[in-house]
C-alpha positions as MATLAB code, in Angstrom:
seq = 'MKIAVLGAGAIGAYVGAALHRGGADVHLIARGEHLQAIRADGVRVNSPRGDFVAKPHATDDPEEIGPVDYVFLGLKAHSYASSGPLIAPLLGEKTAVVAGQNGIPWWYFHKLAGPYEGRRIEAVDPGGATSEVLAPERAIGCVVYPATVIEAPGVIRHLEGTRFSIGEPGGGVSDRCTELSEAMIAGGLKCPVEPNLRDDIWIKLMGNVAFNPISALTRATMVDICKHPHTRRLVTLLMEETLDIAARVGSTPDISIEKRLRGAEGVGHHKTSMLQDLEAGKQLELDAIVTAVVEMADISGAEAPNLRAVHAATDLLARGVTAA';
ca = [
     151.583  140.910  151.091;
     152.387  144.639  150.064;
     150.758  145.606  146.854;
     150.653  149.134  145.004;
     148.173  149.777  142.424;
     149.681  152.356  139.860;
     146.724  154.103  138.242;
     143.837  153.487  140.611;
     140.904  153.944  138.029;
     137.972  152.090  137.320;
     139.714  148.744  137.366;
     142.767  149.597  139.495;
     140.692  150.997  142.235;
     138.333  147.997  141.954;
     141.044  145.624  142.306;
     142.720  147.509  145.151;
     139.361  147.500  147.114;
     138.989  143.990  146.666;
     142.540  142.967  147.767;
     142.304  145.428  150.565;
     138.979  143.586  151.621;
     140.794  140.255  151.478;
     143.529  141.426  154.001;
     146.355  142.613  151.659;
     148.500  145.621  152.479;
     147.264  147.758  149.596;
     148.390  151.485  148.234;
     146.524  153.088  145.605;
     148.505  155.678  143.417;
     145.651  158.169  142.076;
     145.205  161.688  141.398;
     142.803  164.862  141.362;
     139.404  164.658  142.641;
     139.241  160.886  142.540;
     142.408  160.769  145.144;
     140.691  163.343  147.562;
     137.563  161.238  147.635;
     139.585  157.951  148.351;
     141.254  159.732  150.927;
     138.249  160.960  152.821;
     135.970  158.060  152.298;
     137.753  155.171  150.728;
     136.776  153.248  147.758;
     133.096  152.770  147.263;
     132.378  149.479  145.030;
     128.684  149.442  143.882;
     128.089  145.906  142.530;
     125.504  143.329  141.685;
     127.431  140.948  143.787;
     127.162  143.319  146.681;
     128.362  146.696  147.695;
     131.418  147.402  149.782;
     133.591  150.196  151.021;
     137.418  149.613  151.375;
     139.969  152.138  152.919;
     143.310  151.337  151.596;
     146.237  154.151  151.855;
     145.952  156.282  148.795;
     148.520  158.698  147.427;
     149.954  160.601  144.332;
     153.429  160.068  145.450;
     154.941  156.736  145.215;
     158.080  157.657  147.362;
     155.417  157.492  150.248;
     154.872  153.786  149.673;
     158.345  152.530  148.608;
     159.351  148.867  147.383;
     156.287  146.357  147.449;
     155.974  142.658  146.311;
     153.582  143.343  143.516;
     152.549  146.602  141.506;
     149.323  146.186  139.765;
     149.317  148.459  136.684;
     145.972  150.091  135.948;
     147.395  152.464  133.473;
     146.527  152.429  129.744;
     149.346  150.442  127.914;
     150.436  153.390  125.918;
     151.484  155.231  129.149;
     153.750  152.246  130.409;
     157.081  153.778  128.658;
     156.685  157.260  130.497;
     155.774  155.525  134.024;
     159.411  155.181  135.071;
     159.277  158.270  137.655;
     156.087  156.594  139.062;
     157.011  152.990  139.223;
     160.724  153.167  140.205;
     160.047  154.054  143.920;
     157.768  150.894  144.127;
     160.433  148.245  142.755;
     162.526  146.125  144.706;
     164.892  143.213  143.821;
     161.902  140.868  143.783;
     158.873  143.091  142.837;
     156.559  141.370  140.145;
     154.535  143.812  137.959;
     151.242  142.726  137.055;
     149.984  144.521  133.758;
     145.933  144.368  133.821;
     146.099  145.891  130.224;
     144.087  145.100  126.862;
     145.605  143.816  123.844;
     149.334  142.603  123.092;
     151.579  143.097  126.265;
     155.117  144.334  125.716;
     156.535  141.182  127.152;
     154.834  138.894  124.500;
     157.615  137.127  123.113;
     159.675  137.196  126.342;
     160.532  133.337  126.960;
     158.160  132.056  124.293;
     160.015  129.205  122.966;
     160.458  129.320  119.110;
     161.668  131.454  116.244;
     160.284  134.603  117.805;
     161.751  134.367  121.354;
     162.824  137.732  122.482;
     161.593  139.661  119.787;
     160.605  142.976  120.524;
     156.991  144.333  119.261;
     157.689  147.951  118.335;
     153.961  148.860  118.728;
     154.011  148.461  122.422;
     157.813  148.603  123.195;
     159.087  151.269  121.005;
     162.764  151.262  120.681;
     162.803  149.200  124.023;
     161.272  152.110  125.939;
     158.830  149.949  127.900;
     161.236  147.191  128.708;
     163.533  149.790  129.808;
     160.959  150.735  132.570;
     159.399  147.397  133.017;
     161.885  144.686  132.730;
     160.061  141.657  131.241;
     161.506  139.407  134.175;
     159.388  141.128  136.627;
     155.826  140.772  134.327;
     153.152  138.583  135.328;
     150.529  138.464  132.681;
     147.069  139.379  133.346;
     143.871  139.187  131.337;
     141.128  141.391  132.885;
     137.702  140.439  132.071;
     135.376  142.468  134.566;
     133.722  145.596  133.488;
     133.876  148.767  135.689;
     133.420  152.555  135.529;
     133.941  155.437  137.513;
     130.696  156.553  138.627;
     131.731  159.506  140.756;
     135.262  160.233  142.377;
     136.118  157.426  144.717;
     132.890  155.403  143.567;
     133.305  152.527  141.250;
     130.448  150.837  139.460;
     131.097  147.125  139.006;
     129.034  146.012  135.827;
     130.159  142.432  135.687;
     132.628  139.746  135.766;
     135.336  139.365  138.421;
     137.957  137.057  136.677;
     141.511  138.032  136.551;
     143.570  135.365  134.792;
     147.110  135.628  135.426;
     150.502  133.782  134.169;
     154.212  133.639  133.806;
     155.465  134.853  130.426;
     157.406  131.613  130.490;
     154.534  129.512  131.239;
     154.121  127.046  134.283;
     152.535  127.917  137.627;
     155.043  129.851  139.843;
     154.935  130.473  143.786;
     154.571  134.430  143.112;
     151.367  133.791  140.815;
     150.099  131.439  143.172;
     150.435  133.782  146.267;
     148.689  136.675  144.156;
     145.948  134.352  143.134;
     145.101  133.460  146.751;
     145.095  137.131  147.776;
     142.749  138.042  144.814;
     140.520  135.128  145.821;
     140.428  136.349  149.563;
     139.074  139.494  148.363;
     136.176  138.072  146.249;
     137.719  137.868  142.854;
     138.473  134.679  140.275;
     142.182  134.379  139.489;
     142.977  131.051  137.964;
     146.884  130.941  137.217;
     146.987  129.571  133.625;
     150.005  127.825  132.390;
     149.620  129.286  129.095;
     148.148  132.765  129.419;
     148.731  133.628  125.761;
     145.607  131.789  124.928;
     143.465  133.885  127.054;
     145.227  137.024  125.549;
     144.170  136.039  122.183;
     140.612  134.921  123.274;
     139.905  138.425  124.717;
     141.710  140.139  121.972;
     139.453  138.380  119.446;
     136.731  140.652  120.553;
     138.934  143.606  121.392;
     140.671  143.889  117.643;
     137.241  143.674  116.138;
     134.747  145.448  118.356;
     137.028  148.315  119.412;
     137.933  149.772  116.169;
     134.974  149.299  114.392;
     132.711  150.867  117.417;
     135.360  154.058  117.199;
     134.710  154.193  113.438;
     130.999  153.844  113.457;
     129.869  155.053  117.113;
     127.992  151.879  117.234;
     127.368  149.590  120.441;
     128.500  146.082  120.420;
     124.943  144.591  119.979;
     124.341  147.285  117.089;
     127.594  145.899  115.263;
     126.411  142.098  115.816;
     122.838  142.742  114.620;
     123.910  144.691  111.451;
     124.804  141.846  109.106;
     127.809  143.508  107.243;
     129.798  144.521  110.393;
     129.072  141.241  111.797;
     130.583  139.540  108.925;
     133.446  142.040  109.399;
     133.976  141.166  112.836;
     133.885  137.237  111.819;
     136.665  138.176  109.035;
     138.889  140.138  111.767;
     138.251  137.094  114.290;
     139.477  134.724  111.495;
     142.554  136.914  110.623;
     143.339  136.999  114.306;
     143.248  133.599  114.996;
     145.489  132.916  112.105;
     147.815  135.206  113.251;
     147.669  133.831  116.852;
     148.493  130.089  115.266;
     151.499  131.556  113.214;
     153.115  132.720  116.647;
     152.288  129.393  118.477;
     148.803  130.157  119.925;
     145.558  128.012  119.594;
     142.925  129.233  121.735;
     140.034  126.763  122.099;
     137.039  128.825  121.192;
     134.629  129.323  118.298;
     134.018  132.732  116.799;
     130.300  132.328  116.907;
     130.721  131.917  120.694;
     132.461  135.225  120.932;
     129.897  136.873  118.742;
     127.242  135.649  121.012;
     128.842  136.719  124.057;
     129.340  140.247  122.417;
     125.693  140.541  121.615;
     124.628  139.470  124.971;
     126.676  142.571  126.659;
     123.754  144.753  124.798;
     124.229  148.438  124.142;
     127.709  148.659  125.746;
     130.163  151.189  124.332;
     133.812  149.699  124.088;
     136.617  151.376  125.931;
     137.775  152.597  122.618;
     134.736  154.380  121.755;
     134.522  155.660  125.223;
     137.926  157.331  125.050;
     137.164  158.531  121.673;
     134.181  160.455  123.142;
     136.006  161.807  125.847;
     138.909  163.046  123.626;
     141.536  160.672  125.309;
     144.316  159.055  123.318;
     143.002  155.746  121.796;
     144.345  152.276  122.943;
     145.321  151.330  119.543;
     148.961  150.512  119.683;
     148.328  147.425  121.995;
     144.967  146.583  120.660;
     145.400  146.550  116.961;
     148.710  148.084  115.802;
     150.642  145.264  117.566;
     148.521  142.796  116.073;
     149.187  144.056  112.569;
     152.910  143.974  113.458;
     152.699  140.509  114.362;
     150.881  139.899  110.917;
     154.163  141.332  109.426;
     156.586  139.315  111.488;
     154.711  135.982  110.745;
     153.842  136.474  107.160;
     149.864  136.728  107.566;
     147.859  138.727  105.184;
     145.221  139.876  107.489;
     143.731  142.432  104.402;
     140.602  143.214  106.687;
     142.660  143.944  109.815;
     144.974  146.274  107.874;
     142.169  148.124  106.348;
     140.461  148.893  109.571;
     143.849  149.462  111.052;
     144.575  152.002  108.707;
     141.085  153.924  109.309;
     141.368  153.769  112.931;
     144.945  155.071  112.887;
     143.691  158.100  111.030;
     141.101  158.586  113.172;
     143.122  158.175  116.452;
     145.937  160.897  114.943;
     142.930  163.105  114.747;
     141.946  162.645  118.397;
     145.577  163.235  119.400;
     146.013  166.209  117.419;
     142.897  167.722  118.885;
];
């Protein structure tokens, strides 16, 4: 099994190292000091589950790799539409693309039976630019649960979690998902194949759509947001509105809001990815996490007043970051 990881950052390098440890033919695409360190010493994973080093092939030139069986995307979702020159050399006739992204994926309405089947979500597929680069037929959905950071070039700190839920946009359990799951499990990861992955997408999104923008606006950690009664109430309202939108487009994830709040509080003084990007002066991953959900509210007729207000404030903040 030949796998390329495009965007071998914190999550991408962790996945690639695990897959290589499990026996897959792995190729990492990275850049800068991180790439140089991986070439010299491999990927070092420091983890409470046990440290290890993996030495897969690493390059900044996908032409060196050629077509693969699977491409794992470790890029931010807003980079997908511009990734064509990097991903094209990796695509063969049957290459599957596994998008390890936060939020709503560009393929969301692909093969989703019902009134919205085939509908494009402009926030994540503007003018069809993402679908042109990443055909929805190639997509394998992926919900990423682990938390990782780049501790130093070539060094990944694994904080918690090993689960990567995957699934077909059209539902069911396919051979290509089963084979990928087996490779991930061989590398020490959890990788259930979910017949209805969209429910998993919404379960994770419940947290992201609430905590990410609030943390960016307030600079607060997840536990701070949970313990402050007014922001805890706002998170609850945002989750309620998100579940309403999910139901309107056909998903009914089986999880309580209180359980999601307890889980977030248990994480402790953790900065969300959006707050980390804000502090680093990077583009905020707003389109997939919040803007797309607001667009789905428009599509489905949901009011979502709190979500719209938080989105408006965070969108203004994001424009300031981009301008800077």
